JSON list of C-alpha atoms in Angstrom, two decimals:
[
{"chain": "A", "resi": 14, "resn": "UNK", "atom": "CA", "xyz": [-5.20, -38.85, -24.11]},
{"chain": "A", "resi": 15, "resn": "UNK", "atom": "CA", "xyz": [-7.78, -37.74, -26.60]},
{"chain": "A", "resi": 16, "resn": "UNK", "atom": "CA", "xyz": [-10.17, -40.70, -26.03]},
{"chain": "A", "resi": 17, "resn": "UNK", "atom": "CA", "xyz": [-9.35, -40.32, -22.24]},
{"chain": "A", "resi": 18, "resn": "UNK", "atom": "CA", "xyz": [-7.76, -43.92, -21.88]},
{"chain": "A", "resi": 19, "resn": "UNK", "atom": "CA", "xyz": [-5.03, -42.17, -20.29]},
{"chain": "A", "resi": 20, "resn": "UNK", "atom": "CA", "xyz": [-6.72, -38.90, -18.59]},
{"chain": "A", "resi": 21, "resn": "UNK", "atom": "CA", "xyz": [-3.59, -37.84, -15.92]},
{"chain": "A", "resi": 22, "resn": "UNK", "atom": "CA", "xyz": [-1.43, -35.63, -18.72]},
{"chain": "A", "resi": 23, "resn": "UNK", "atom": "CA", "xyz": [-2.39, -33.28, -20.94]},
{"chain": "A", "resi": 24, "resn": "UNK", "atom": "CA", "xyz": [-1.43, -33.52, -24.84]},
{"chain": "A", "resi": 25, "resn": "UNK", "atom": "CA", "xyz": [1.55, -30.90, -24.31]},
{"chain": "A", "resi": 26, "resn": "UNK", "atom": "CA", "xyz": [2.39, -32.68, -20.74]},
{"chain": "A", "resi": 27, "resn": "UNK", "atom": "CA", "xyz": [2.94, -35.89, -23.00]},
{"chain": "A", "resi": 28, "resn": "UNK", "atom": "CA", "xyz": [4.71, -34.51, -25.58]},
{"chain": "A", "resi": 29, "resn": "UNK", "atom": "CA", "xyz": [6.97, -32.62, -23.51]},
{"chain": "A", "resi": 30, "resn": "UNK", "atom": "CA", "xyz": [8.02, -35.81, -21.69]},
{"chain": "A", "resi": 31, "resn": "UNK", "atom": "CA", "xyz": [8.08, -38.01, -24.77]},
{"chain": "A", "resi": 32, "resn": "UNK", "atom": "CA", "xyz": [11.29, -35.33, -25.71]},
{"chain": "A", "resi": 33, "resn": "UNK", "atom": "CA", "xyz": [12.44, -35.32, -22.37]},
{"chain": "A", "resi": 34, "resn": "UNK", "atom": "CA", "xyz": [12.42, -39.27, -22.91]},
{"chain": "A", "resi": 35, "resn": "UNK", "atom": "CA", "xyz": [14.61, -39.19, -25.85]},
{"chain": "A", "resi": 36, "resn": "UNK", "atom": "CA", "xyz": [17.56, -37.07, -24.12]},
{"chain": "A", "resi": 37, "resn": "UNK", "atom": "CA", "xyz": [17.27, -39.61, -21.45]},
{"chain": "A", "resi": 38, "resn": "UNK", "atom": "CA", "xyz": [17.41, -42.98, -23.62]},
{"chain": "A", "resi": 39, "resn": "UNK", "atom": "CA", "xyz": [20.29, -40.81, -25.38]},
{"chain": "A", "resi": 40, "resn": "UNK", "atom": "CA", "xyz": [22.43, -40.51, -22.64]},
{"chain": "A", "resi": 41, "resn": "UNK", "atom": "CA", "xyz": [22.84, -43.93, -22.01]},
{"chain": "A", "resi": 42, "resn": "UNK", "atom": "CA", "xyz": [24.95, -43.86, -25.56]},
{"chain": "A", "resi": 43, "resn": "UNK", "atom": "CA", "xyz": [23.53, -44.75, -29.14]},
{"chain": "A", "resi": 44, "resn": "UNK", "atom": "CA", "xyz": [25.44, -47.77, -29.06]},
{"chain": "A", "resi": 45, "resn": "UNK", "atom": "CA", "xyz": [22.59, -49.51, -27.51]},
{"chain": "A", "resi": 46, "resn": "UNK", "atom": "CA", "xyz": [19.24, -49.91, -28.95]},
{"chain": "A", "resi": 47, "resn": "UNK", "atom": "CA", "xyz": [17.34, -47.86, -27.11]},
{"chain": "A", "resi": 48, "resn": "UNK", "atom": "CA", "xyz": [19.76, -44.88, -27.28]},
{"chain": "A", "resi": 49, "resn": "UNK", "atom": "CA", "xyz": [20.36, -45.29, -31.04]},
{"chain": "A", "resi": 50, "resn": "UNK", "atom": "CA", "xyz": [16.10, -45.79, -31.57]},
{"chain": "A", "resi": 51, "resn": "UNK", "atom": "CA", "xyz": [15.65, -42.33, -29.42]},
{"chain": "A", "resi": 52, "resn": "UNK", "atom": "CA", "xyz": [18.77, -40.63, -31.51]},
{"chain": "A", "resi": 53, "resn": "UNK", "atom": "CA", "xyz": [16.66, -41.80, -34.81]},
{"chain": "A", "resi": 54, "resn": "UNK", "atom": "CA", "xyz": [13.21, -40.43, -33.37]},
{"chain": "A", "resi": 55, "resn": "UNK", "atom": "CA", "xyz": [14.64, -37.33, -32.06]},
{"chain": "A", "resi": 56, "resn": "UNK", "atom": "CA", "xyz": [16.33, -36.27, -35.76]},
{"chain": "A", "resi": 57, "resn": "UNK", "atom": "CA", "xyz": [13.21, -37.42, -37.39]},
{"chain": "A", "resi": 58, "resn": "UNK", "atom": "CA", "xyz": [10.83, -35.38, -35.85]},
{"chain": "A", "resi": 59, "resn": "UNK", "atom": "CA", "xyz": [13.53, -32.25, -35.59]},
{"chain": "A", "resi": 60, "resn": "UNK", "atom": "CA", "xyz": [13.68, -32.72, -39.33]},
{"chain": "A", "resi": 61, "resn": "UNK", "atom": "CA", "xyz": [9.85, -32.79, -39.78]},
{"chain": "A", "resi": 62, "resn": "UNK", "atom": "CA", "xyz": [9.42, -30.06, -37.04]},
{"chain": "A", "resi": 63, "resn": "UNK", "atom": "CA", "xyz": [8.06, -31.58, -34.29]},
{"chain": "A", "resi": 64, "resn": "UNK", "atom": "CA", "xyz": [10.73, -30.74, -32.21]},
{"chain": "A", "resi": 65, "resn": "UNK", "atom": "CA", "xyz": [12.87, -27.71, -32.80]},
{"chain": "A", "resi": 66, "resn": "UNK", "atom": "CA", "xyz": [16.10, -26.36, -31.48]},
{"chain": "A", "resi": 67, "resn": "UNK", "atom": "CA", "xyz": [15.98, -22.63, -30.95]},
{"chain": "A", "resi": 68, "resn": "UNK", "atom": "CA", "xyz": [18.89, -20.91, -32.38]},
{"chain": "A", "resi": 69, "resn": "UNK", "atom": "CA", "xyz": [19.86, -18.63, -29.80]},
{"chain": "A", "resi": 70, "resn": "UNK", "atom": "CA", "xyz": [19.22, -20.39, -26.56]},
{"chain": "A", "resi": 71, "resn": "UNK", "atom": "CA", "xyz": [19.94, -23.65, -28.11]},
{"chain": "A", "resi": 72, "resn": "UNK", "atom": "CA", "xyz": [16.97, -25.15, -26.11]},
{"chain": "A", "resi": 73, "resn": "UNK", "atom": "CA", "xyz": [14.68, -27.72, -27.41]},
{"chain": "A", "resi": 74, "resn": "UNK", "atom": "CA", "xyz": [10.92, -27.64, -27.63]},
{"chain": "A", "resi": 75, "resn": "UNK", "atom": "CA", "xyz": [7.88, -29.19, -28.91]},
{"chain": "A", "resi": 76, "resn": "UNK", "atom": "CA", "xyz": [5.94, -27.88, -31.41]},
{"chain": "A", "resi": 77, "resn": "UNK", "atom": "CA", "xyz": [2.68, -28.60, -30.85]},
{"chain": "A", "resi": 78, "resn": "UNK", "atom": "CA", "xyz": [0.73, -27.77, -34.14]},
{"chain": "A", "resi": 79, "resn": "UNK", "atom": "CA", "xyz": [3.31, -29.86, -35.94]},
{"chain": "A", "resi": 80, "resn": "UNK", "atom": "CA", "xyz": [4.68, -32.57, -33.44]},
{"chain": "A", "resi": 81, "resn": "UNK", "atom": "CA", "xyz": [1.30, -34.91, -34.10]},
{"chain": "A", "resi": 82, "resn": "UNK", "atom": "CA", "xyz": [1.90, -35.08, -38.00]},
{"chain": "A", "resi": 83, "resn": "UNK", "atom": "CA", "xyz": [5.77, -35.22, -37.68]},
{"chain": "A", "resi": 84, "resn": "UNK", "atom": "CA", "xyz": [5.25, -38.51, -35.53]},
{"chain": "A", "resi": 85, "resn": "UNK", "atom": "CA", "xyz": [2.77, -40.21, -37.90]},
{"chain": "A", "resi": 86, "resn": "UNK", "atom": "CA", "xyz": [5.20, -39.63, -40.97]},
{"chain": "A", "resi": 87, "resn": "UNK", "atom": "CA", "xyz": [7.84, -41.41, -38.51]},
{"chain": "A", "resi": 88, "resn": "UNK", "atom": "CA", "xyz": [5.59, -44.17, -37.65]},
{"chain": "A", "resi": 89, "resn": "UNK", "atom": "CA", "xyz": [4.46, -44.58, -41.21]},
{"chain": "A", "resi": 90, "resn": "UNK", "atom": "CA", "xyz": [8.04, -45.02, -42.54]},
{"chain": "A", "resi": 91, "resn": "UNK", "atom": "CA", "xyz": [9.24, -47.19, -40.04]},
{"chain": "A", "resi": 92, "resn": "UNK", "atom": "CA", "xyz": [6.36, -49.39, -40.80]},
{"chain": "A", "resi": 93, "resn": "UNK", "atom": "CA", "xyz": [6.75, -49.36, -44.69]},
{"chain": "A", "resi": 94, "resn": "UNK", "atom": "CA", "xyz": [10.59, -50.00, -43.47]},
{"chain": "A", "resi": 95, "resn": "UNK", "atom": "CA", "xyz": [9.85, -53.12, -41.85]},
{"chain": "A", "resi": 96, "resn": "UNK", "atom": "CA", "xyz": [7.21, -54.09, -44.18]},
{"chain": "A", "resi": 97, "resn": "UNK", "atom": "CA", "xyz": [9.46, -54.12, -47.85]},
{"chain": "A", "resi": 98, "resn": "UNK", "atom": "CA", "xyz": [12.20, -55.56, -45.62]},
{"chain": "A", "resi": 99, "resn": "UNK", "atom": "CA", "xyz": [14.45, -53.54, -47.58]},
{"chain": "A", "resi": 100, "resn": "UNK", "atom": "CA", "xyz": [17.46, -53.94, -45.66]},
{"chain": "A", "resi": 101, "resn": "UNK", "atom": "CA", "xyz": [19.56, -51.30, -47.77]},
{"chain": "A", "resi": 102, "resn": "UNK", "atom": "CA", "xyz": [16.88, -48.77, -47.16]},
{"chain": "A", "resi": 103, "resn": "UNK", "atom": "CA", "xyz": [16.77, -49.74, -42.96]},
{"chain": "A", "resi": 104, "resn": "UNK", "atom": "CA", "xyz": [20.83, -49.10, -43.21]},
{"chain": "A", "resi": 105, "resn": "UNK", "atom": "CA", "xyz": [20.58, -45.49, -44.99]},
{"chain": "A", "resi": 106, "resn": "UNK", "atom": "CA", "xyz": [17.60, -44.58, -42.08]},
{"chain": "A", "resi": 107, "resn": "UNK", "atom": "CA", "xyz": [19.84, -45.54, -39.67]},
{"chain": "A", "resi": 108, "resn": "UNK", "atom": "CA", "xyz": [23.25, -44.10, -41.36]},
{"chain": "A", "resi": 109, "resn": "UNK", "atom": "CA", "xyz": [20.57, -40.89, -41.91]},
{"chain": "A", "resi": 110, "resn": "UNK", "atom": "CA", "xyz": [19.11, -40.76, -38.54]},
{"chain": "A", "resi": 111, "resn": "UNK", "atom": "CA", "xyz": [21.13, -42.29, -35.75]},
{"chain": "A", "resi": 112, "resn": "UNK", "atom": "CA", "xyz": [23.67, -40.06, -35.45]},
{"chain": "A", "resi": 113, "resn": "UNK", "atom": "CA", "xyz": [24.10, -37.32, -32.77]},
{"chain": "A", "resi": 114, "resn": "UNK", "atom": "CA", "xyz": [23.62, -33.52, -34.27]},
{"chain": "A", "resi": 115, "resn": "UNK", "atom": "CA", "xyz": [25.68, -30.76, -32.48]},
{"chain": "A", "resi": 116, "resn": "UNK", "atom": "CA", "xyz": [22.71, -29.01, -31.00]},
{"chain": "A", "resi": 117, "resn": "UNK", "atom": "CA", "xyz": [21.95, -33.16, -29.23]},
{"chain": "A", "resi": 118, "resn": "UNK", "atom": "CA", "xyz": [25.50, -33.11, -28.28]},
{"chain": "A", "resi": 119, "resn": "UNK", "atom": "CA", "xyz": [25.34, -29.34, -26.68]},
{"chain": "A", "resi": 120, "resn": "UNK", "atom": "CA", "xyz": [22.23, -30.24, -24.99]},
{"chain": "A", "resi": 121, "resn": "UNK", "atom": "CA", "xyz": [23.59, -33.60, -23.50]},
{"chain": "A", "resi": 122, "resn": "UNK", "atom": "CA", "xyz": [26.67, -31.56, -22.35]},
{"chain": "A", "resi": 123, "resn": "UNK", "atom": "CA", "xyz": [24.76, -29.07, -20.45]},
{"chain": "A", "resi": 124, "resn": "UNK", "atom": "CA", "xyz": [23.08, -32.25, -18.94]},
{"chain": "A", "resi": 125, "resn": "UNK", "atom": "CA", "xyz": [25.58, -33.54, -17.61]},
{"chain": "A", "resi": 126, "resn": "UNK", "atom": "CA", "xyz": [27.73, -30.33, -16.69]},
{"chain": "A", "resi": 127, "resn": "UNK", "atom": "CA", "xyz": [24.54, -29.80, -14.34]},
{"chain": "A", "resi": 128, "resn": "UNK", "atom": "CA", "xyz": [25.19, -32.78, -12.60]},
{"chain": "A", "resi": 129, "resn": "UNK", "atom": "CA", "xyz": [22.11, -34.84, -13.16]},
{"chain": "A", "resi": 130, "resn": "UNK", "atom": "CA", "xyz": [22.94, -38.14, -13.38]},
{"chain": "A", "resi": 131, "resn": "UNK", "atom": "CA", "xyz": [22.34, -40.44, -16.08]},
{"chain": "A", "resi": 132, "resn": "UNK", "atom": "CA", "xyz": [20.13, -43.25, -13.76]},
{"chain": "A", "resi": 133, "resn": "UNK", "atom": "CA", "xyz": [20.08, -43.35, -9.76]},
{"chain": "A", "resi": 134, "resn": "UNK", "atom": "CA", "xyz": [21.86, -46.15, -7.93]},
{"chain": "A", "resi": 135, "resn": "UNK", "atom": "CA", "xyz": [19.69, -47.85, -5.60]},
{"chain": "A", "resi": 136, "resn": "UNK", "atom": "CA", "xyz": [21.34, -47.87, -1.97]},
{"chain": "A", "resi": 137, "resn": "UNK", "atom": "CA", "xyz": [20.54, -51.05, -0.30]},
{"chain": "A", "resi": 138, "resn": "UNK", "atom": "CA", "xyz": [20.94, -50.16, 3.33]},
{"chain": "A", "resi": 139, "resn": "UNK", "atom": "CA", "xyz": [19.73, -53.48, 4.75]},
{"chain": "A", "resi": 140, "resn": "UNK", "atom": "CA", "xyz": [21.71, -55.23, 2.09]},
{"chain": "A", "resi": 141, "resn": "UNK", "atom": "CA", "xyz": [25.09, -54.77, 4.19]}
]
């Protein structure tokens, strides 16, 4: 976005949905790899303050004047991660990161009490 390679979002369009993204990936359970990768990011950058979960409305947002340096800590560790091979350290990450907080679990919960579903179903009419 900054170079223009990709000039249809803004910076805070793209973050927004990049969060968005990770509720979605989550709902399909983080006992699949892309759920469980998304549950890791999310508590990451929560931790760092990238993303935050307001206390009262229980809402999450990005925070913009953190969200950039929160994601290039994550991307740094994951890359020193996979670089040392350290499998120990990969397990505690994981054990640290891939779980599902209570605010995740609230906010998943009002998903689906909304009635959004998780993917659509592709009807076939001409398929009958």
């Amino acid at each position: 976005v900054d170079h223009g390679t990709i000039d249809n979002v803004t910076q805070k369009e793209f973050w927004v949905t990049f969060l968005a993204s990770a509720f979605r990936s989550i709902r399909f359970g983080i006992q699949e790899a892309h759920g469980l990768g998304q549950a890791i990011q999310l508590n990451y950058l929560v931790e760092k303050g990238g993303f935050k979960c307001d206390e009262k409305t229980k809402m999450f947002s990005v925070d913009f004047e953190k969200i950039r340096s929160a994601v290039s800590d994550l991307t740094r560790d994951i890359l020193i991660l996979q670089g040392d091979g350290d499998k120990t350290a990969v397990d505690d990450f994981v054990k640290k990161y891939g779980v599902l907080h209570k605010d995740t679990k609230d906010a998943l919960a009002r998903i689906d009490d909304a009635g959004i579903p998780v993917d659509i179903r592709p009807h076939y009419p001409l398929a009958n």
